[in-house]
PDB file of C-alpha atoms and ligand atoms in Angstrom:
ATOM      1  CA  MET C   1    -182.008 -84.669  68.977  1.00 82.00           C
ATOM      2  CA  LYS C   2    -178.574 -83.369  69.922  1.00 93.00           C
ATOM      3  CA  TYR C   3    -175.811 -85.941  70.270  1.00 97.00           C
ATOM      4  CA  THR C   4    -174.150 -86.288  73.660  1.00 97.00           C
ATOM      5  CA  GLU C   5    -170.361 -86.038  73.845  1.00 97.00           C
ATOM      6  CA  LYS C   6    -170.256 -89.817  74.155  1.00 98.00           C
ATOM      7  CA  GLU C   7    -172.311 -90.270  71.005  1.00 98.00           C
ATOM      8  CA  LEU C   8    -170.086 -87.829  69.117  1.00 97.00           C
ATOM      9  CA  ASN C   9    -167.021 -89.717  70.365  1.00 97.00           C
ATOM     10  CA  ALA C  10    -168.498 -92.920  68.967  1.00 98.00           C
ATOM     11  CA  PHE C  11    -168.357 -91.261  65.516  1.00 97.00           C
ATOM     12  CA  GLY C  12    -164.739 -90.306  66.200  1.00 96.00           C
ATOM     13  CA  LEU C  13    -165.773 -86.670  66.770  1.00 96.00           C
ATOM     14  CA  ALA C  14    -165.702 -84.266  69.712  1.00 96.00           C
ATOM     15  CA  SER C  15    -167.850 -81.197  70.276  1.00 96.00           C
ATOM     16  CA  GLU C  16    -164.813 -78.880  70.599  1.00 95.00           C
ATOM     17  CA  SER C  17    -163.740 -79.637  67.019  1.00 95.00           C
ATOM     18  CA  ILE C  18    -167.143 -79.396  65.339  1.00 97.00           C
ATOM     19  CA  PRO C  19    -167.020 -76.454  62.895  1.00 98.00           C
ATOM     20  CA  ARG C  20    -169.360 -73.577  63.715  1.00 98.00           C
ATOM     21  CA  HIS C  21    -170.166 -72.882  60.068  1.00 98.00           C
ATOM     22  CA  VAL C  22    -170.083 -75.467  57.265  1.00 98.00           C
ATOM     23  CA  ALA C  23    -170.623 -74.559  53.595  1.00 98.00           C
ATOM     24  CA  ILE C  24    -171.260 -77.149  50.900  1.00 98.00           C
ATOM     25  CA  ILE C  25    -171.091 -77.087  47.103  1.00 98.00           C
ATOM     26  CA  MET C  26    -173.376 -80.024  46.310  1.00 98.00           C
ATOM     27  CA  ASP C  27    -171.892 -81.068  42.979  1.00 98.00           C
ATOM     28  CA  GLY C  28    -172.249 -84.145  40.788  1.00 98.00           C
ATOM     29  CA  ASN C  29    -175.983 -84.877  40.698  1.00 98.00           C
ATOM     30  CA  GLY C  30    -175.947 -85.041  36.908  1.00 97.00           C
ATOM     31  CA  ARG C  31    -172.934 -87.341  36.727  1.00 98.00           C
ATOM     32  CA  TRP C  32    -174.373 -89.580  39.444  1.00 98.00           C
ATOM     33  CA  ALA C  33    -177.515 -90.023  37.333  1.00 98.00           C
ATOM     34  CA  LYS C  34    -175.582 -90.513  34.097  1.00 98.00           C
ATOM     35  CA  ALA C  35    -173.463 -93.236  35.678  1.00 98.00           C
ATOM     36  CA  ARG C  36    -176.718 -95.087  36.402  1.00 98.00           C
ATOM     37  CA  GLY C  37    -178.283 -94.435  33.000  1.00 98.00           C
ATOM     38  CA  GLN C  38    -180.884 -92.218  34.641  1.00 98.00           C
ATOM     39  CA  MET C  39    -182.206 -88.746  33.867  1.00 96.00           C
ATOM     40  CA  ARG C  40    -180.464 -85.757  35.448  1.00 96.00           C
ATOM     41  CA  SER C  41    -183.686 -85.075  37.351  1.00 96.00           C
ATOM     42  CA  ALA C  42    -183.217 -88.395  39.195  1.00 98.00           C
ATOM     43  CA  GLY C  43    -179.800 -87.149  40.281  1.00 98.00           C
ATOM     44  CA  HIS C  44    -181.254 -83.932  41.680  1.00 97.00           C
ATOM     45  CA  ARG C  45    -183.948 -85.900  43.488  1.00 97.00           C
ATOM     46  CA  ALA C  46    -181.290 -88.155  45.039  1.00 98.00           C
ATOM     47  CA  GLY C  47    -179.397 -84.972  45.895  1.00 98.00           C
ATOM     48  CA  VAL C  48    -182.309 -83.755  47.988  1.00 97.00           C
ATOM     49  CA  ASP C  49    -182.309 -87.064  49.894  1.00 97.00           C
ATOM     50  CA  ALA C  50    -178.607 -86.658  50.620  1.00 98.00           C
ATOM     51  CA  LEU C  51    -179.155 -83.093  51.805  1.00 98.00           C
ATOM     52  CA  ARG C  52    -181.836 -84.221  54.252  1.00 97.00           C
ATOM     53  CA  ASP C  53    -179.362 -86.487  56.075  1.00 97.00           C
ATOM     54  CA  ILE C  54    -176.620 -83.858  56.114  1.00 98.00           C
ATOM     55  CA  ILE C  55    -178.951 -81.234  57.592  1.00 98.00           C
ATOM     56  CA  ARG C  56    -180.014 -83.688  60.265  1.00 97.00           C
ATOM     57  CA  PHE C  57    -176.455 -84.638  61.171  1.00 98.00           C
ATOM     58  CA  SER C  58    -175.376 -80.982  61.224  1.00 98.00           C
ATOM     59  CA  SER C  59    -178.203 -80.151  63.550  1.00 98.00           C
ATOM     60  CA  ASP C  60    -177.601 -83.144  65.831  1.00 98.00           C
ATOM     61  CA  SER C  61    -173.842 -82.675  66.041  1.00 98.00           C
ATOM     62  CA  GLY C  62    -174.011 -79.008  67.027  1.00 98.00           C
ATOM     63  CA  VAL C  63    -172.990 -77.228  63.813  1.00 98.00           C
ATOM     64  CA  GLU C  64    -174.291 -73.679  64.221  1.00 98.00           C
ATOM     65  CA  ALA C  65    -174.732 -72.714  60.567  1.00 98.00           C
ATOM     66  CA  LEU C  66    -174.929 -74.717  57.338  1.00 98.00           C
ATOM     67  CA  THR C  67    -174.906 -72.944  53.985  1.00 98.00           C
ATOM     68  CA  VAL C  68    -175.626 -75.022  50.883  1.00 98.00           C
ATOM     69  CA  TYR C  69    -175.354 -74.023  47.231  1.00 97.00           C
ATOM     70  CA  ALA C  70    -178.620 -75.147  45.656  1.00 96.00           C
ATOM     71  CA  PHE C  71    -178.723 -72.813  42.618  1.00 95.00           C
ATOM     72  CA  SER C  72    -176.011 -70.463  41.408  1.00 94.00           C
ATOM     73  CA  THR C  73    -176.515 -67.386  39.247  1.00 95.00           C
ATOM     74  CA  GLU C  74    -174.735 -69.380  36.520  1.00 93.00           C
ATOM     75  CA  ASN C  75    -177.250 -72.252  36.811  1.00 94.00           C
ATOM     76  CA  LYS C  76    -179.728 -69.974  35.015  1.00 95.00           C
ATOM     77  CA  LYS C  77    -177.892 -70.924  31.817  1.00 96.00           C
ATOM     78  CA  ARG C  78    -179.183 -74.513  32.109  1.00 95.00           C
ATOM     79  CA  PRO C  79    -181.995 -75.735  29.818  1.00 95.00           C
ATOM     80  CA  PRO C  80    -185.475 -74.577  30.943  1.00 96.00           C
ATOM     81  CA  GLU C  81    -186.566 -78.179  31.576  1.00 95.00           C
ATOM     82  CA  GLU C  82    -183.793 -78.686  34.135  1.00 95.00           C
ATOM     83  CA  ILE C  83    -184.514 -75.336  35.794  1.00 97.00           C
ATOM     84  CA  GLY C  84    -188.151 -76.433  35.980  1.00 96.00           C
ATOM     85  CA  VAL C  85    -187.131 -79.693  37.676  1.00 95.00           C
ATOM     86  CA  LEU C  86    -185.036 -77.818  40.248  1.00 96.00           C
ATOM     87  CA  CYS C  87    -187.859 -75.342  40.927  1.00 97.00           C
ATOM     88  CA  GLY C  88    -190.311 -78.224  41.334  1.00 97.00           C
ATOM     89  CA  LEU C  89    -187.961 -79.949  43.760  1.00 96.00           C
ATOM     90  CA  LEU C  90    -187.589 -76.767  45.792  1.00 95.00           C
ATOM     91  CA  ILE C  91    -191.349 -76.397  46.176  1.00 96.00           C
ATOM     92  CA  GLU C  92    -191.732 -80.071  47.033  1.00 96.00           C
ATOM     93  CA  TYR C  93    -188.818 -79.884  49.447  1.00 94.00           C
ATOM     94  CA  PHE C  94    -190.220 -77.007  51.445  1.00 92.00           C
ATOM     95  CA  LYS C  95    -193.681 -78.591  51.536  1.00 92.00           C
ATOM     96  CA  LYS C  96    -192.498 -82.024  52.609  1.00 93.00           C
ATOM     97  CA  GLU C  97    -189.647 -81.138  54.944  1.00 94.00           C
ATOM     98  CA  ILE C  98    -190.903 -78.042  56.699  1.00 96.00           C
ATOM     99  CA  ASP C  99    -192.591 -79.875  59.585  1.00 96.00           C
ATOM    100  CA  GLU C 100    -189.508 -81.894  60.484  1.00 95.00           C
ATOM    101  CA  LEU C 101    -187.178 -78.908  60.051  1.00 97.00           C
ATOM    102  CA  ASP C 102    -189.398 -76.803  62.268  1.00 97.00           C
ATOM    103  CA  GLU C 103    -189.647 -79.554  64.886  1.00 96.00           C
ATOM    104  CA  ASN C 104    -185.856 -79.680  64.969  1.00 96.00           C
ATOM    105  CA  ARG C 105    -185.796 -75.894  65.465  1.00 97.00           C
ATOM    106  CA  VAL C 106    -183.937 -75.302  62.181  1.00 98.00           C
ATOM    107  CA  ARG C 107    -184.035 -71.680  61.000  1.00 98.00           C
ATOM    108  CA  ILE C 108    -184.280 -71.495  57.207  1.00 98.00           C
ATOM    109  CA  LYS C 109    -183.012 -68.541  55.230  1.00 98.00           C
ATOM    110  CA  SER C 110    -182.458 -68.164  51.506  1.00 98.00           C
ATOM    111  CA  ILE C 111    -179.459 -66.224  50.292  1.00 98.00           C
ATOM    112  CA  GLY C 112    -179.325 -64.771  46.791  1.00 98.00           C
ATOM    113  CA  ASP C 113    -181.741 -62.954  44.499  1.00 96.00           C
ATOM    114  CA  LEU C 114    -185.008 -64.792  44.994  1.00 97.00           C
ATOM    115  CA  SER C 115    -186.947 -62.362  42.788  1.00 97.00           C
ATOM    116  CA  TRP C 116    -185.783 -64.186  39.641  1.00 97.00           C
ATOM    117  CA  PHE C 117    -187.749 -67.335  40.564  1.00 97.00           C
ATOM    118  CA  PRO C 118    -191.394 -67.993  39.650  1.00 97.00           C
ATOM    119  CA  GLU C 119    -193.962 -66.792  42.203  1.00 98.00           C
ATOM    120  CA  ASN C 120    -194.719 -70.263  43.543  1.00 97.00           C
ATOM    121  CA  VAL C 121    -191.037 -70.935  44.327  1.00 97.00           C
ATOM    122  CA  GLN C 122    -190.707 -67.554  46.045  1.00 98.00           C
ATOM    123  CA  ALA C 123    -193.855 -68.220  48.067  1.00 97.00           C
ATOM    124  CA  ALA C 124    -192.610 -71.645  49.201  1.00 97.00           C
ATOM    125  CA  VAL C 125    -189.262 -70.215  50.301  1.00 97.00           C
ATOM    126  CA  LEU C 126    -190.728 -67.142  52.025  1.00 97.00           C
ATOM    127  CA  ASN C 127    -193.254 -69.305  53.834  1.00 97.00           C
ATOM    128  CA  ALA C 128    -190.502 -71.623  55.115  1.00 97.00           C
ATOM    129  CA  GLU C 129    -188.460 -68.612  56.243  1.00 98.00           C
ATOM    130  CA  ALA C 130    -191.385 -67.004  58.047  1.00 98.00           C
ATOM    131  CA  ARG C 131    -192.427 -70.210  59.748  1.00 97.00           C
ATOM    132  CA  THR C 132    -188.941 -70.952  61.089  1.00 98.00           C
ATOM    133  CA  ALA C 133    -187.738 -67.372  61.694  1.00 98.00           C
ATOM    134  CA  GLU C 134    -187.829 -67.645  65.497  1.00 98.00           C
ATOM    135  CA  ASN C 135    -186.135 -71.059  65.686  1.00 98.00           C
ATOM    136  CA  GLU C 136    -182.898 -71.194  67.611  1.00 97.00           C
ATOM    137  CA  GLY C 137    -181.376 -74.415  66.269  1.00 98.00           C
ATOM    138  CA  LEU C 138    -179.254 -74.934  63.148  1.00 98.00           C
ATOM    139  CA  LYS C 139    -179.144 -71.882  60.889  1.00 98.00           C
ATOM    140  CA  LEU C 140    -179.726 -73.323  57.430  1.00 98.00           C
ATOM    141  CA  ASN C 141    -178.920 -71.015  54.526  1.00 98.00           C
ATOM    142  CA  ILE C 142    -179.991 -72.175  51.095  1.00 98.00           C
ATOM    143  CA  ALA C 143    -178.219 -70.320  48.288  1.00 98.00           C
ATOM    144  CA  LEU C 144    -180.702 -69.698  45.487  1.00 97.00           C
ATOM    145  CA  ASN C 145    -179.717 -67.646  42.449  1.00 97.00           C
ATOM    146  CA  TYR C 146    -176.690 -66.738  44.538  1.00 97.00           C
ATOM    147  CA  GLY C 147    -173.373 -65.367  43.325  1.00 97.00           C
ATOM    148  CA  SER C 148    -170.698 -64.094  45.683  1.00 98.00           C
ATOM    149  CA  GLN C 149    -169.396 -61.279  43.489  1.00 98.00           C
ATOM    150  CA  ALA C 150    -172.895 -59.811  43.212  1.00 97.00           C
ATOM    151  CA  GLU C 151    -173.288 -60.200  46.988  1.00 98.00           C
ATOM    152  CA  ILE C 152    -170.047 -58.286  47.561  1.00 98.00           C
ATOM    153  CA  VAL C 153    -171.094 -55.428  45.263  1.00 98.00           C
ATOM    154  CA  ARG C 154    -174.423 -55.283  47.093  1.00 98.00           C
ATOM    155  CA  ALA C 155    -172.678 -55.174  50.484  1.00 98.00           C
ATOM    156  CA  VAL C 156    -170.290 -52.417  49.312  1.00 98.00           C
ATOM    157  CA  LYS C 157    -173.268 -50.307  48.226  1.00 98.00           C
ATOM    158  CA  TYR C 158    -174.978 -50.959  51.541  1.00 98.00           C
ATOM    159  CA  ALA C 159    -171.879 -49.967  53.515  1.00 98.00           C
ATOM    160  CA  ALA C 160    -171.416 -46.796  51.457  1.00 98.00           C
ATOM    161  CA  ALA C 161    -175.061 -45.796  51.921  1.00 98.00           C
ATOM    162  CA  VAL C 162    -175.009 -46.373  55.693  1.00 98.00           C
ATOM    163  CA  ALA C 163    -171.762 -44.430  56.086  1.00 98.00           C
ATOM    164  CA  ARG C 164    -172.936 -41.559  53.857  1.00 98.00           C
ATOM    165  CA  LYS C 165    -176.077 -41.196  55.947  1.00 98.00           C
ATOM    166  CA  GLU C 166    -173.976 -40.939  59.086  1.00 98.00           C
ATOM    167  CA  ASN C 167    -171.412 -38.713  57.387  1.00 98.00           C
ATOM    168  CA  ARG C 168    -168.426 -41.026  57.986  1.00 98.00           C
ATOM    169  CA  GLU C 169    -166.182 -43.548  56.199  1.00 98.00           C
ATOM    170  CA  PRO C 170    -167.594 -47.061  55.617  1.00 98.00           C
ATOM    171  CA  GLU C 171    -166.073 -49.683  57.964  1.00 98.00           C
ATOM    172  CA  LYS C 172    -165.576 -53.451  57.751  1.00 98.00           C
ATOM    173  CA  GLU C 173    -168.591 -53.918  60.041  1.00 98.00           C
ATOM    174  CA  ASP C 174    -170.851 -51.934  57.670  1.00 98.00           C
ATOM    175  CA  PHE C 175    -169.761 -54.147  54.789  1.00 98.00           C
ATOM    176  CA  GLU C 176    -170.291 -57.357  56.747  1.00 98.00           C
ATOM    177  CA  ALA C 177    -173.735 -56.192  57.820  1.00 98.00           C
ATOM    178  CA  GLY C 178    -174.623 -55.932  54.123  1.00 98.00           C
ATOM    179  CA  LEU C 179    -173.744 -59.557  53.341  1.00 98.00           C
ATOM    180  CA  TYR C 180    -176.473 -62.205  53.241  1.00 98.00           C
ATOM    181  CA  THR C 181    -174.617 -63.980  56.038  1.00 98.00           C
ATOM    182  CA  ALA C 182    -174.660 -60.973  58.398  1.00 98.00           C
ATOM    183  CA  GLY C 183    -174.522 -62.113  62.004  1.00 97.00           C
ATOM    184  CA  LEU C 184    -173.180 -65.598  61.211  1.00 98.00           C
ATOM    185  CA  PRO C 185    -169.661 -66.772  62.030  1.00 97.00           C
ATOM    186  CA  PRO C 186    -167.272 -67.014  59.065  1.00 97.00           C
ATOM    187  CA  VAL C 187    -167.175 -70.372  57.274  1.00 98.00           C
ATOM    188  CA  ASP C 188    -164.865 -72.883  59.014  1.00 98.00           C
ATOM    189  CA  LEU C 189    -165.207 -75.757  56.564  1.00 98.00           C
ATOM    190  CA  LEU C 190    -166.071 -75.784  52.863  1.00 98.00           C
ATOM    191  CA  ILE C 191    -166.956 -79.130  51.319  1.00 98.00           C
ATOM    192  CA  ARG C 192    -167.192 -79.685  47.560  1.00 98.00           C
ATOM    193  CA  THR C 193    -168.184 -83.045  46.151  1.00 98.00           C
ATOM    194  CA  SER C 194    -167.644 -84.717  42.762  1.00 98.00           C
ATOM    195  CA  GLY C 195    -163.905 -84.153  42.345  1.00 98.00           C
ATOM    196  CA  GLU C 196    -164.107 -80.504  41.284  1.00 97.00           C
ATOM    197  CA  GLU C 197    -161.713 -78.260  43.178  1.00 98.00           C
ATOM    198  CA  ARG C 198    -163.069 -74.767  42.659  1.00 97.00           C
ATOM    199  CA  ILE C 199    -164.897 -72.164  44.748  1.00 97.00           C
ATOM    200  CA  SER C 200    -167.247 -71.209  41.870  1.00 97.00           C
ATOM    201  CA  ASN C 201    -168.305 -67.792  43.144  1.00 97.00           C
ATOM    202  CA  PHE C 202    -169.502 -69.159  46.502  1.00 98.00           C
ATOM    203  CA  LEU C 203    -169.015 -67.119  49.727  1.00 98.00           C
ATOM    204  CA  LEU C 204    -165.690 -65.613  48.564  1.00 98.00           C
ATOM    205  CA  TYR C 205    -165.419 -63.228  51.522  1.00 98.00           C
ATOM    206  CA  GLN C 206    -166.792 -65.620  54.154  1.00 98.00           C
ATOM    207  CA  LEU C 207    -164.330 -68.357  53.131  1.00 98.00           C
ATOM    208  CA  ALA C 208    -161.238 -66.277  53.894  1.00 97.00           C
ATOM    209  CA  TYR C 209    -159.863 -68.705  56.524  1.00 95.00           C
ATOM    210  CA  ALA C 210    -161.989 -71.767  55.786  1.00 97.00           C
ATOM    211  CA  GLU C 211    -160.504 -75.231  55.576  1.00 97.00           C
ATOM    212  CA  LEU C 212    -161.262 -76.723  52.149  1.00 98.00           C
ATOM    213  CA  TYR C 213    -162.344 -80.351  51.787  1.00 98.00           C
ATOM    214  CA  PHE C 214    -162.731 -81.919  48.363  1.00 98.00           C
ATOM    215  CA  THR C 215    -164.014 -85.426  47.721  1.00 98.00           C
ATOM    216  CA  ASP C 216    -164.568 -87.429  44.537  1.00 98.00           C
ATOM    217  CA  VAL C 217    -167.915 -88.706  45.835  1.00 98.00           C
ATOM    218  CA  TYR C 218    -170.909 -87.382  43.855  1.00 98.00           C
ATOM    219  CA  TRP C 219    -173.338 -85.379  45.970  1.00 98.00           C
ATOM    220  CA  PRO C 220    -176.132 -88.031  46.089  1.00 98.00           C
ATOM    221  CA  ASP C 221    -173.562 -90.459  47.570  1.00 98.00           C
ATOM    222  CA  PHE C 222    -172.416 -87.981  50.216  1.00 98.00           C
ATOM    223  CA  THR C 223    -173.822 -89.875  53.194  1.00 98.00           C
ATOM    224  CA  LYS C 224    -173.542 -89.223  56.902  1.00 98.00           C
ATOM    225  CA  GLU C 225    -170.413 -91.448  56.871  1.00 98.00           C
ATOM    226  CA  GLU C 226    -168.824 -89.254  54.181  1.00 98.00           C
ATOM    227  CA  TYR C 227    -169.724 -86.173  56.218  1.00 98.00           C
ATOM    228  CA  ILE C 228    -168.082 -87.680  59.296  1.00 98.00           C
ATOM    229  CA  LYS C 229    -164.927 -88.196  57.207  1.00 98.00           C
ATOM    230  CA  ALA C 230    -164.953 -84.493  56.297  1.00 98.00           C
ATOM    231  CA  LEU C 231    -165.538 -83.443  59.907  1.00 98.00           C
ATOM    232  CA  THR C 232    -162.744 -85.761  61.059  1.00 97.00           C
ATOM    233  CA  ALA C 233    -160.355 -84.272  58.486  1.00 97.00           C
ATOM    234  CA  PHE C 234    -161.355 -80.797  59.674  1.00 97.00           C
ATOM    235  CA  ALA C 235    -160.667 -81.710  63.304  1.00 95.00           C
ATOM    236  CA  LYS C 236    -157.129 -82.748  62.343  1.00 94.00           C
ATOM    237  CA  ARG C 237    -156.250 -79.529  60.533  1.00 92.00           C
ATOM    238  CA  SER C 238    -154.138 -77.057  62.424  1.00 72.00           C
ATOM    239  CA  ARG C 239    -155.763 -73.663  62.052  1.00 71.00           C
ATOM    240  CA  ARG C 240    -153.461 -70.730  62.626  1.00 75.00           C
ATOM    241  CA  PHE C 241    -155.400 -67.849  61.021  1.00 79.00           C
ATOM    242  CA  GLY C 242    -152.092 -66.403  59.826  1.00 79.00           C
ATOM    243  CA  GLY C 243    -150.456 -66.640  63.261  1.00 84.00           C
ATOM    244  CA  LEU C 244    -147.920 -69.134  64.566  1.00 79.00           C
ATOM    245  CA  THR C 245    -149.711 -71.183  67.225  1.00 69.00           C
ATOM    246  CA  ALA C 246    -151.971 -74.085  66.374  1.00 56.00           C
ATOM    247  CA  LYS C 247    -155.694 -73.722  67.245  1.00 52.00           C
TER     248      LYS C 247
HETATM  249  C1  FPP B 301    -174.887 -79.858  41.055  1.00 59.41           C
HETATM  250  O1  FPP B 301    -175.017 -81.001  40.289  1.00 59.41           O
HETATM  251  C2  FPP B 301    -176.111 -79.565  41.755  1.00 59.41           C
HETATM  252  C3  FPP B 301    -176.959 -78.538  41.478  1.00 59.41           C
HETATM  253  C4  FPP B 301    -176.781 -77.575  40.386  1.00 59.41           C
HETATM  254  C5  FPP B 301    -178.151 -78.350  42.268  1.00 59.41           C
HETATM  255  C6  FPP B 301    -178.108 -78.836  43.672  1.00 59.41           C
HETATM  256  C7  FPP B 301    -179.471 -79.102  44.029  1.00 59.41           C
HETATM  257  C8  FPP B 301    -179.920 -80.063  44.879  1.00 59.41           C
HETATM  258  C9  FPP B 301    -179.075 -80.929  45.700  1.00 59.41           C
HETATM  259  C10 FPP B 301    -181.367 -80.283  44.995  1.00 59.41           C
HETATM  260  C11 FPP B 301    -182.213 -79.072  45.174  1.00 59.41           C
HETATM  261  C12 FPP B 301    -182.024 -78.453  46.475  1.00 59.41           C
HETATM  262  C13 FPP B 301    -182.982 -78.238  47.357  1.00 59.41           C
HETATM  263  C14 FPP B 301    -182.679 -77.498  48.615  1.00 59.41           C
HETATM  264  C15 FPP B 301    -184.354 -78.725  47.162  1.00 59.41           C
HETATM  265  P1  FPP B 301    -174.833 -80.876  38.725  1.00 59.41           P
HETATM  266  O2  FPP B 301    -176.194 -80.867  38.110  1.00 59.41           O
HETATM  267  O3  FPP B 301    -173.991 -79.694  38.419  1.00 59.41           O
HETATM  268  O4  FPP B 301    -174.094 -82.209  38.432  1.00 59.41           O
HETATM  269  P2  FPP B 301    -173.039 -82.444  37.277  1.00 59.41           P
HETATM  270  O5  FPP B 301    -171.921 -81.483  37.505  1.00 59.41           O
HETATM  271  O6  FPP B 301    -172.642 -83.874  37.481  1.00 59.41           O
HETATM  272  O7  FPP B 301    -173.759 -82.216  35.990  1.00 59.41           O
END
């Protein structure tokens, strides 16, 4: 259910300063678990719970697109057991959450090279995408085996091929049409949890003018209240896009 302006105001927010596109690097699941003497898998599981609330709040507060980094190309270097846990969680996630996501009109899309994943993971993701493809609510992008440099190379090739076919020079628009995020607004706000302050090969092109928000909180502890803090900080930033006037 969408919040009214009054409800947003009660959180200290206003619809005019809600970012159109939020991207999140969900970091710190492992350290969250370690701090509790638990297995890393428990951290990832708690991470999924945190994500559920953030998707819901994004949807209710009028964020247009949310892109989350669930599995980077570099994550493939992790031990097979941990990769297995993450794959299992993905399958479980799409099975358990799909009804609610669909009811809330969320459109799910994976970004990255899905072909690397086992068949059952691919099937779960493709099924979720197909079932929600016509939804007109929050556009939820889940980055899976995603790396921004590879995405850029792919988009350059796409732009070159399109232009060659039409016997002309490739343009910015051709390149952007070749990105996984084609058709979405650029990222307004990037959030990274767990105290790390890096971009880590995430949406390098799309982040060009994004406001960056870093917090020490580990991802499983990134609650709705923490999200509101990030959105409040975003609302206070003066965005000039290289010009002189604020907003
Ligand atoms: C970073 O924590 C997190 C990840 C590599 C995976 C993020 C995955 C989830 C939140 C759950 C799976 C997602 C879905 C959509 C089902 P880390 O393991 O790097 O933590 P650390 O840096 O403390 O070790």
